Coordinates of C-alpha atoms and ligand atoms in Angstrom, one line a residue:
M1 CA 0.0 -0.1 0.0
A2 CA 1.5 3.4 -1.0
T3 CA 1.8 5.9 1.8
E4 CA 1.1 9.5 1.0
V5 CA 4.1 11.8 1.9
S6 CA 2.8 15.0 3.0
R7 CA 3.8 18.3 1.3
P8 CA 4.8 21.5 3.1
R9 CA 2.1 23.4 3.4
V10 CA 1.9 27.3 3.1
L11 CA -0.9 29.8 4.2
V12 CA -0.8 32.9 2.2
L13 CA -2.6 35.8 4.3
G14 CA -4.2 38.6 2.0
G15 CA -6.0 38.0 -1.2
G16 CA -5.0 41.4 -3.2
I17 CA -2.6 41.1 -6.3
S18 CA 0.3 40.2 -3.8
G19 CA -1.1 37.5 -2.1
L20 CA -2.8 36.1 -5.2
T21 CA 0.6 36.0 -7.2
A22 CA 2.2 34.5 -4.3
V23 CA 0.0 31.8 -4.8
W24 CA 0.8 31.6 -8.8
A25 CA 4.5 31.3 -7.6
L26 CA 3.9 28.8 -5.1
T27 CA 2.1 26.5 -7.5
G28 CA 5.2 26.5 -9.9
G29 CA 4.2 30.1 -11.7
E30 CA 5.0 29.4 -15.3
T31 CA 5.7 25.8 -14.8
P32 CA 3.0 24.6 -12.6
D33 CA 4.0 22.0 -10.0
D34 CA 2.4 20.6 -6.7
T35 CA 5.4 20.3 -4.5
L36 CA 3.8 22.7 -1.7
E37 CA 0.0 22.6 -0.5
V38 CA -1.2 26.4 -0.7
C39 CA -4.0 28.0 1.0
L40 CA -5.1 31.8 1.0
I41 CA -7.0 33.7 3.3
E42 CA -9.0 36.9 2.5
A43 CA -10.4 38.7 4.8
A44 CA -13.1 40.5 2.7
P45 CA -16.0 38.8 1.0
T46 CA -14.1 39.1 -2.2
F47 CA -10.8 38.8 -3.7
G48 CA -8.4 41.8 -5.5
G49 CA -7.8 44.3 -2.5
K50 CA -7.3 47.5 -3.8
I51 CA -8.2 46.2 -7.5
A52 CA -12.0 46.3 -7.8
A53 CA -14.7 47.0 -10.4
T54 CA -18.1 47.7 -10.6
V55 CA -20.9 48.3 -13.5
I56 CA -21.5 51.8 -14.3
D57 CA -23.7 52.6 -17.3
G58 CA -23.4 49.2 -18.8
R59 CA -19.8 48.6 -18.5
S60 CA -17.2 47.2 -16.2
V61 CA -15.2 50.0 -14.6
D62 CA -12.3 50.1 -12.2
L63 CA -12.7 51.7 -8.8
G64 CA -8.9 51.3 -7.9
P65 CA -6.4 51.1 -10.3
D66 CA -7.2 51.4 -13.8
G67 CA -4.2 50.4 -15.4
F68 CA -0.7 49.3 -14.9
L69 CA 2.7 50.3 -16.4
A70 CA 3.5 48.6 -19.5
R71 CA 7.3 49.6 -19.6
R72 CA 7.8 47.5 -16.5
P73 CA 7.3 43.9 -17.4
E74 CA 6.0 41.8 -14.8
A75 CA 2.0 42.6 -15.0
V76 CA 1.9 42.5 -18.8
A77 CA 3.9 39.3 -18.7
L78 CA 1.8 37.7 -15.9
A79 CA -1.3 38.7 -17.7
K80 CA 0.0 37.0 -21.1
H81 CA 0.7 33.8 -18.9
L82 CA -2.8 33.9 -17.5
G83 CA -4.1 34.0 -21.3
L84 CA -5.4 37.5 -21.1
T85 CA -3.1 38.7 -24.3
E86 CA -6.3 39.5 -26.4
Q87 CA -7.7 41.6 -23.4
L88 CA -4.7 43.9 -23.1
R89 CA -5.8 47.5 -24.2
V90 CA -3.7 50.6 -24.7
P91 CA -4.5 54.2 -23.8
G92 CA -6.6 55.8 -26.7
T93 CA -4.2 59.1 -26.2
S94 CA -1.3 60.5 -24.3
G95 CA -0.4 63.5 -22.0
A96 CA -2.2 65.2 -19.8
G97 CA -3.2 69.0 -18.6
I98 CA -2.5 70.6 -15.5
F99 CA -4.5 73.6 -13.6
A100 CA -2.1 76.4 -13.3
R101 CA -2.2 80.2 -13.2
G102 CA -6.2 79.8 -13.3
K103 CA -6.6 77.4 -16.2
I104 CA -6.2 74.1 -17.7
R105 CA -2.9 74.0 -19.5
Q106 CA -1.2 71.5 -21.1
M107 CA 1.6 69.7 -19.3
P108 CA 5.0 70.8 -20.6
A109 CA 7.0 68.6 -23.0
K110 CA 10.2 67.0 -21.9
L111 CA 9.4 66.0 -18.2
N112 CA 10.7 63.1 -16.1
L113 CA 8.1 62.2 -14.1
G114 CA 7.1 65.5 -13.8
I115 CA 10.6 67.2 -13.4
P116 CA 11.1 69.5 -16.2
T117 CA 14.4 68.8 -18.3
E118 CA 14.3 71.7 -20.5
W119 CA 13.9 75.0 -19.6
R120 CA 12.3 76.2 -23.0
A121 CA 9.6 73.5 -22.8
L122 CA 9.0 74.9 -19.6
A123 CA 8.5 78.3 -20.6
K124 CA 6.5 77.4 -23.6
S125 CA 3.8 75.7 -21.4
R126 CA 3.4 79.0 -19.7
V127 CA 2.5 76.6 -16.3
L128 CA 4.8 79.2 -14.3
G129 CA 4.9 82.9 -13.8
P130 CA 7.7 85.1 -14.7
W131 CA 9.3 85.0 -11.6
A132 CA 8.9 81.2 -11.2
L133 CA 10.4 80.7 -14.3
L134 CA 13.5 83.1 -14.0
R135 CA 14.0 81.1 -10.8
A136 CA 14.2 77.5 -12.8
G137 CA 16.2 78.9 -14.9
I138 CA 19.2 79.9 -12.4
D139 CA 19.0 75.9 -12.2
I140 CA 22.7 75.8 -13.5
V141 CA 24.2 77.9 -11.0
A142 CA 22.2 77.1 -8.0
P143 CA 23.9 75.2 -5.5
R144 CA 23.4 71.2 -5.4
H145 CA 21.7 70.1 -2.3
D146 CA 24.8 68.2 -1.0
L147 CA 28.5 68.4 -1.9
R148 CA 29.7 65.6 0.2
G149 CA 29.9 63.0 -2.7
K150 CA 27.4 60.1 -3.3
L151 CA 23.8 61.0 -1.8
G152 CA 22.2 58.6 0.6
D153 CA 18.5 59.0 0.7
R154 CA 16.9 62.4 0.4
A155 CA 13.3 64.0 0.4
I156 CA 12.3 64.6 -3.8
G157 CA 10.9 68.1 -2.7
P158 CA 13.8 69.7 -1.3
L159 CA 16.5 68.0 -3.7
I160 CA 14.4 69.9 -6.6
E161 CA 13.4 72.9 -5.1
R162 CA 17.0 73.9 -4.0
K163 CA 17.8 73.8 -8.0
L164 CA 14.5 74.8 -9.6
G165 CA 12.5 76.6 -7.2
R166 CA 9.5 76.1 -5.2
R167 CA 7.1 76.7 -7.9
V168 CA 8.1 73.9 -9.9
V169 CA 7.7 71.6 -7.1
E170 CA 4.0 72.8 -6.0
T171 CA 3.0 73.0 -9.7
L172 CA 4.4 70.0 -11.3
V173 CA 6.3 67.6 -9.1
D174 CA 4.1 67.2 -6.2
P175 CA 0.9 66.9 -8.3
M176 CA 2.6 64.2 -10.4
I177 CA 5.2 62.2 -7.9
G178 CA 3.3 63.0 -5.0
G179 CA 0.0 62.2 -6.6
I180 CA 1.2 58.8 -7.4
H181 CA 1.3 57.7 -3.6
A182 CA -1.2 60.5 -2.6
G183 CA 1.7 61.9 -0.5
R184 CA 3.9 64.6 -0.4
V185 CA 7.1 65.1 -2.1
A186 CA 8.2 67.5 0.8
D187 CA 8.9 63.7 2.7
M188 CA 9.0 61.2 0.0
S189 CA 12.1 59.1 -0.5
A190 CA 14.1 59.7 -3.7
A191 CA 15.9 56.5 -3.6
A192 CA 12.5 54.3 -3.5
T193 CA 10.3 56.2 -5.6
F194 CA 13.1 58.0 -8.2
P195 CA 16.4 56.8 -8.2
P196 CA 17.7 58.8 -11.2
L197 CA 16.9 61.8 -9.1
L198 CA 19.6 61.1 -6.5
T199 CA 21.8 60.2 -9.3
A200 CA 21.3 63.4 -11.0
A201 CA 21.2 65.5 -8.0
G202 CA 24.7 64.4 -7.0
T203 CA 26.1 65.7 -10.1
S204 CA 27.5 69.4 -10.7
G205 CA 25.7 72.0 -12.8
S206 CA 22.2 71.7 -14.2
L207 CA 19.5 69.4 -12.6
M208 CA 17.8 69.4 -15.7
H209 CA 20.4 68.5 -17.9
A210 CA 21.6 66.0 -15.4
L211 CA 18.1 64.5 -15.5
R212 CA 17.6 64.8 -19.5
T213 CA 20.6 62.9 -20.0
S214 CA 20.2 60.3 -17.4
V215 CA 16.6 59.2 -18.3
P216 CA 15.2 59.3 -21.8
P217 CA 12.8 62.1 -21.5
S218 CA 9.0 61.7 -22.6
P219 CA 8.5 62.1 -26.4
A220 CA 7.2 65.7 -27.6
D221 CA 3.6 65.8 -28.9
G222 CA 3.1 64.0 -32.2
E223 CA 5.9 61.7 -31.7
P224 CA 5.2 57.9 -31.9
V225 CA 5.4 56.5 -28.3
A226 CA 5.2 52.9 -27.1
P227 CA 2.3 52.8 -24.7
V228 CA 3.3 53.4 -21.3
F229 CA 0.1 52.1 -19.6
N230 CA -1.7 49.0 -20.3
S231 CA -5.3 48.1 -19.0
L232 CA -7.7 45.1 -19.5
E233 CA -11.0 44.9 -21.2
G234 CA -13.3 44.2 -18.5
S235 CA -11.4 45.8 -16.0
V236 CA -8.0 45.1 -14.2
T237 CA -10.0 42.9 -12.0
S238 CA -9.8 40.3 -14.8
L239 CA -6.3 39.7 -13.6
I240 CA -7.6 39.0 -10.1
D241 CA -10.3 36.6 -11.7
R242 CA -7.6 34.7 -13.7
L243 CA -5.2 34.3 -10.8
V244 CA -8.1 32.9 -8.7
A245 CA -9.3 30.4 -11.4
V246 CA -5.6 29.1 -12.0
G247 CA -4.7 29.0 -8.6
Q248 CA -7.7 26.9 -8.0
E249 CA -7.3 24.6 -11.0
R250 CA -3.6 23.8 -9.5
G251 CA -5.4 22.6 -6.2
A252 CA -5.0 25.7 -3.9
E253 CA -7.6 26.4 -1.5
L254 CA -8.6 29.9 -1.9
L255 CA -10.9 31.4 1.1
T256 CA -12.9 34.8 1.2
S257 CA -14.4 36.1 4.4
T258 CA -11.5 34.7 6.5
E259 CA -9.7 37.1 8.6
A260 CA -5.9 36.0 10.0
L261 CA -6.4 37.1 13.6
H262 CA -3.4 35.6 15.5
L263 CA -0.1 33.8 14.7
R264 CA 1.8 31.5 16.6
H265 CA 4.5 29.0 16.2
D266 CA 5.5 26.1 17.9
D267 CA 7.5 22.6 17.2
A268 CA 4.8 21.7 14.8
G269 CA 5.1 24.9 12.6
W270 CA 2.7 27.8 12.3
E271 CA -0.8 28.0 13.9
I272 CA -2.9 30.7 12.4
T273 CA -6.2 31.8 14.6
T274 CA -8.6 33.0 11.8
S275 CA -12.2 34.4 12.1
E276 CA -13.3 31.0 10.8
G277 CA -11.2 28.6 13.0
I278 CA -7.5 27.2 13.8
L279 CA -5.5 26.7 10.6
R280 CA -1.9 25.3 10.4
A281 CA 0.9 25.7 8.0
D282 CA 4.7 25.2 7.4
G283 CA 5.2 28.6 5.8
I284 CA 3.7 32.1 5.7
V285 CA 3.3 34.6 3.0
L286 CA 2.2 37.7 4.8
A287 CA 0.7 39.8 2.2
V288 CA -1.4 42.1 3.9
P289 CA -1.1 45.7 4.5
T290 CA 1.7 46.7 7.0
G291 CA -1.3 47.8 9.9
P292 CA -2.4 44.4 10.3
A293 CA 0.7 42.9 9.4
A294 CA 2.0 44.4 12.6
E295 CA -0.4 43.3 14.7
L296 CA -0.3 39.7 13.6
V297 CA 3.4 39.6 14.2
R298 CA 3.8 41.8 17.5
S299 CA 3.6 38.5 19.9
L300 CA 6.5 37.0 17.9
D301 CA 8.8 39.8 17.1
E302 CA 8.1 43.5 19.0
E303 CA 10.8 45.1 16.7
M304 CA 9.4 44.0 13.5
A305 CA 5.8 45.3 14.6
D306 CA 7.3 48.6 15.4
L307 CA 9.0 48.7 12.0
L308 CA 5.8 47.9 10.1
A309 CA 3.8 50.5 12.1
T310 CA 6.0 53.2 11.0
I311 CA 4.9 52.8 7.1
D312 CA 1.7 55.0 7.2
Y313 CA -1.1 55.2 4.5
A314 CA -3.0 57.6 2.8
S315 CA -6.7 57.8 2.4
V316 CA -8.2 58.8 -0.9
G317 CA -11.7 59.1 -2.6
L318 CA -12.6 58.4 -6.0
V319 CA -16.1 59.5 -7.5
T320 CA -16.7 58.6 -11.2
F321 CA -19.2 60.7 -12.8
V322 CA -21.4 59.7 -15.9
L323 CA -21.9 62.8 -18.1
D324 CA -23.8 63.4 -21.1
E325 CA -21.4 63.2 -24.3
G326 CA -20.1 66.6 -25.5
V327 CA -20.9 68.4 -22.3
L328 CA -17.1 68.8 -21.6
P329 CA -15.5 71.7 -23.6
E330 CA -13.4 70.8 -26.8
G331 CA -9.4 70.7 -26.8
L332 CA -8.7 69.2 -23.2
F333 CA -5.5 67.7 -23.1
G334 CA -4.7 63.9 -23.0
T335 CA -5.9 61.6 -20.4
G336 CA -6.8 63.8 -17.7
M337 CA -5.6 67.1 -15.3
L338 CA -4.0 67.3 -12.2
V339 CA -4.9 70.1 -9.8
P340 CA -2.0 71.2 -7.5
S341 CA -2.5 71.7 -3.8
I342 CA -1.9 75.6 -4.4
A343 CA -4.4 75.8 -6.9
R344 CA -7.3 77.9 -5.5
R345 CA -11.1 78.1 -6.1
S346 CA -12.5 81.6 -7.1
D347 CA -13.7 82.0 -3.3
G348 CA -9.9 81.3 -2.3
S349 CA -10.5 78.0 -0.9
A350 CA -8.5 75.1 -1.7
F351 CA -10.1 72.3 -4.4
L352 CA -10.5 68.9 -2.9
T353 CA -10.1 67.6 -6.4
T354 CA -6.4 66.3 -6.9
A355 CA -7.1 64.9 -10.3
V356 CA -9.5 64.4 -13.0
T357 CA -9.3 61.3 -15.3
Y358 CA -11.2 61.3 -18.7
L359 CA -11.9 57.6 -18.3
T360 CA -13.5 57.2 -21.9
T361 CA -10.9 59.1 -23.5
K362 CA -8.0 57.4 -22.0
W363 CA -9.6 54.0 -22.4
P364 CA -11.6 53.8 -25.8
H365 CA -12.9 50.2 -24.8
L366 CA -15.0 52.1 -22.3
Q367 CA -16.7 54.3 -24.8
R368 CA -20.6 54.2 -25.3
D369 CA -22.5 56.3 -27.7
G370 CA -24.0 59.2 -25.8
S371 CA -22.2 59.5 -22.3
V372 CA -18.4 59.7 -21.2
L373 CA -17.0 58.8 -17.7
V374 CA -14.9 61.3 -15.9
R375 CA -13.4 60.2 -12.5
V376 CA -12.4 62.7 -10.1
S377 CA -9.8 61.8 -7.1
T378 CA -9.6 63.4 -3.9
G379 CA -7.3 62.7 -0.7
R380 CA -3.6 63.3 0.1
I381 CA -1.7 62.1 3.3
D382 CA -2.3 65.6 5.0
D383 CA -5.7 66.2 3.3
V384 CA -8.7 63.9 4.4
R385 CA -11.3 66.5 4.1
F386 CA -13.3 64.4 1.7
S387 CA -13.6 61.8 4.6
D388 CA -16.1 64.4 6.4
L389 CA -18.6 64.5 3.7
D390 CA -21.1 61.8 3.0
D391 CA -21.6 60.6 -0.5
E392 CA -24.2 63.2 -1.5
A393 CA -22.2 66.3 0.0
L394 CA -19.0 64.7 -1.8
I395 CA -20.6 64.5 -5.1
A396 CA -21.7 68.0 -4.7
Q397 CA -18.7 69.4 -3.6
L398 CA -16.7 67.6 -6.3
T399 CA -19.6 68.5 -8.9
G400 CA -19.1 72.2 -8.2
E401 CA -15.2 71.7 -8.5
L402 CA -15.8 70.3 -11.8
E403 CA -17.7 73.3 -13.2
E404 CA -15.3 75.7 -12.0
L405 CA -12.3 73.7 -13.8
F406 CA -14.0 73.4 -17.1
G407 CA -16.3 76.4 -17.0
V408 CA -19.5 74.5 -17.7
A409 CA -22.5 73.3 -16.1
I410 CA -22.2 69.7 -15.0
H411 CA -25.4 67.5 -14.5
P412 CA -24.2 64.2 -13.8
R413 CA -26.4 61.4 -15.0
A414 CA -25.0 59.0 -12.3
T415 CA -22.1 58.9 -9.8
T416 CA -20.2 56.3 -7.9
V417 CA -18.1 56.8 -4.9
V418 CA -15.5 54.6 -3.7
R419 CA -13.2 55.5 -0.7
W420 CA -9.8 53.7 -0.2
M421 CA -9.2 54.5 3.7
D422 CA -5.6 53.8 4.3
G423 CA -5.3 53.0 0.7
L424 CA -1.7 54.0 -0.4
P425 CA 1.3 53.3 1.7
Q426 CA 3.8 56.4 2.1
Y427 CA 7.4 55.9 1.0
R428 CA 9.0 58.5 3.3
V429 CA 12.8 59.1 3.6
N430 CA 14.8 55.9 4.6
H431 CA 12.0 53.9 3.2
Q432 CA 14.5 51.3 1.9
L433 CA 16.5 51.1 5.3
R434 CA 12.8 50.5 7.0
V435 CA 11.9 47.7 4.5
A436 CA 15.5 46.0 5.1
G437 CA 14.9 46.1 8.6
I438 CA 11.3 44.5 8.3
E439 CA 12.8 41.7 5.8
S440 CA 15.6 40.9 8.1
A441 CA 13.4 40.9 11.3
A442 CA 11.3 38.2 9.1
D443 CA 14.1 36.2 8.0
R444 CA 14.5 35.4 11.9
L445 CA 11.1 33.9 12.0
P446 CA 10.6 30.2 10.6
N447 CA 9.7 30.2 7.0
L448 CA 7.5 33.5 6.9
V449 CA 8.1 36.3 4.3
V450 CA 6.3 39.6 3.6
A451 CA 5.0 41.0 0.5
G452 CA 2.7 43.8 -0.4
A453 CA 2.6 47.3 -1.7
A454 CA 4.2 48.9 1.1
Y455 CA 7.6 47.4 0.4
H456 CA 9.0 47.6 -3.0
G457 CA 6.7 49.5 -4.9
V458 CA 3.1 50.3 -5.0
G459 CA 2.0 49.7 -8.9
I460 CA 0.6 46.4 -9.7
P461 CA 3.9 45.4 -11.7
A462 CA 6.1 46.3 -8.8
C463 CA 3.6 44.3 -6.4
I464 CA 3.9 41.3 -8.8
G465 CA 7.7 41.4 -8.9
A466 CA 8.1 41.2 -5.2
A467 CA 5.3 38.9 -4.5
A468 CA 6.9 36.2 -6.9
S469 CA 10.5 37.2 -5.4
A470 CA 9.1 36.6 -1.8
A471 CA 7.1 33.4 -2.7
D472 CA 10.5 32.2 -4.2
L473 CA 12.6 32.8 -1.2
L474 CA 10.0 31.0 0.8
R475 CA 9.8 27.9 -1.4
S476 CA 13.5 27.7 -1.5
K477 CA 13.4 28.0 2.3
L478 CA 10.8 25.3 2.6
L479 CA 12.4 22.8 -0.1
G480 CA 15.8 23.6 0.6
D481 CA 16.3 24.4 -3.3
Ligands
FAD501 C1 -7.0 54.6 -5.5 C2 -6.1 53.7 -6.1 C3 -5.5 53.8 -7.3 C4 -4.6 53.2 -7.9 N1 -4.0 53.3 -9.2 C5 -3.0 52.3 -9.6 C6 -2.6 52.3 -10.9 O1 -3.1 52.9 -11.9 N2 -1.6 51.6 -11.3 C7 -1.0 50.8 -10.3 O2 -0.1 49.9 -11.0 N3 -1.3 50.5 -9.3 C8 -2.1 51.7 -8.9 N4 -2.3 51.5 -7.6 C9 -1.6 50.8 -6.6 C10 -2.0 49.4 -6.7 O3 -3.5 49.1 -6.8 C11 -2.0 48.5 -5.3 O4 -0.6 49.1 -4.6 C12 -1.9 47.2 -4.9 O5 -3.2 46.7 -5.7 C13 -1.9 46.8 -3.7 O6 -1.9 45.1 -3.8 P1 -1.5 44.1 -2.3 O7 -2.2 42.8 -2.7 O8 0.0 44.5 -2.0 O9 -2.3 44.9 -1.4 P2 -4.1 44.9 -1.0 O10 -4.6 45.1 -2.4 O11 -4.3 46.0 0.0 O12 -4.4 43.6 -0.3 C14 -4.2 43.1 0.8 C15 -5.3 42.0 1.3 O13 -5.3 41.8 2.5 C16 -6.7 41.5 3.0 N5 -6.5 41.7 4.3 C17 -6.2 42.7 5.6 N6 -5.9 42.2 6.5 C18 -6.3 40.8 6.5 C19 -6.2 39.8 7.7 N7 -6.1 40.2 8.9 N8 -6.7 38.5 7.2 C20 -6.4 38.3 5.9 N9 -6.9 39.3 4.7 C21 -6.5 40.5 5.1 C22 -7.2 43.0 2.7 O14 -8.8 42.8 2.6 C23 -6.7 43.1 1.0 O15 -7.6 42.6 0.5 C24 -3.6 52.3 -7.0 C25 -4.2 52.1 -5.6 C26 -5.2 52.8 -5.2 C27 -5.7 52.7 -3.7

């Protein structure tokens, strides 16, 4: 009689893109194998975490990320492996506008992640007033941030302000780079979010010149470009649905509405108390945000818990408006517009709006006759005014702001509000040191790895890459290969 050899069992905590990618990698990735027994638990009733969608006006519309970088390989490659090649979509246009000096203007050409690399292009855009433009022009002679050799980590904002002036930071860099994390460049790690800036800031002379030569600038209008972003027909949740289906086909057990409450390790391995009962495992992938992760490891390693708790999160609100086709003015620029925090409404108050995405212009697969979709973003790490408003009041406020930004009357046909409270991790200065500390503490625990947006990049491709690496590390710990 054959005896069944038990396989090492891994429990993945968290069913967002990171946890589900870990399941994919633990079950062999591109070459499926069943060396490990894999189970995933997700606290919410559905998988996907920040990746979610709903049907708006007859089309499936993303409520979180609406696309992913195509210039990083991980997400596109995973989508293709999962059989989603035919569903990959490219944006219908490129470029964007910015609300500057009282109106929507086209973003300057030759920006690198919001940082100007050519003074003439900056001048031509008229996003800055004459004094701010002159200030940016002394870039070549303005002192560097630090003359003591290779820079360690620095905050992005001050590095640029020193060379190009405060207005460049407030008008372009903070809305663009800060906006990606709903953070502030005043305290955002250059090493973790835009390392070429550190290199450029460490050279003498013009920062714009150094950035221009270290990173290829974005092409001018009219030049052919490889798409920067991809999305998926049927929304980014297709990626989640396929990961769940493939995981299940490979024999992984994937459970929703099951919250991890407590972790304990003994001679027999891990014991996980969940809202649905006790589970046991030989290895753990901790793919939940740092708040719950800190609480789960606190009784095991206080130092790791404290380090996890230092990574804080910004909350954002997104309101998708269905508008009559043709209601917005002609000649809007690109896929959307940013609203810098320094912009003021006609009554002197600050906008709640941080960005407006022209969803149906950006993603032609969402287009339907007669209506357009516009998504308004609100909320930053230091601005949670939206959370004081109920849905009705938030919609009224943002409708008024749209009217002011576009100079037209707005009568929404329908609206959908989603709030991502504690949705985006902040990569503050010395983020990488914090992550190294967390990972080295995790390494002290038996067969436990961390994965998720809080560590090596918030974007979907970065989450996929980091989760696959974490899963491979755990696999080699458990199997000794
Ligand atoms: C509004 C918004 C827009 C974005 N736009 C983009 C974009 O356009 N492009 C892009 O690439 N990225 C974008 N991002 C970033 C990206 O979506 C996220 O960083 C990524 O989806 C995070 O995945 P994750 O699996 O690491 O974490 P999450 O998605 O947060 O998943 C973690 C999961 O853990 C679960 N969990 C928590 N506690 C427990 C527990 N105790 N037990 C079990 N489960 C638990 C949660 O319910 C959640 O499902 C955006 C993010 C937001 C919020």
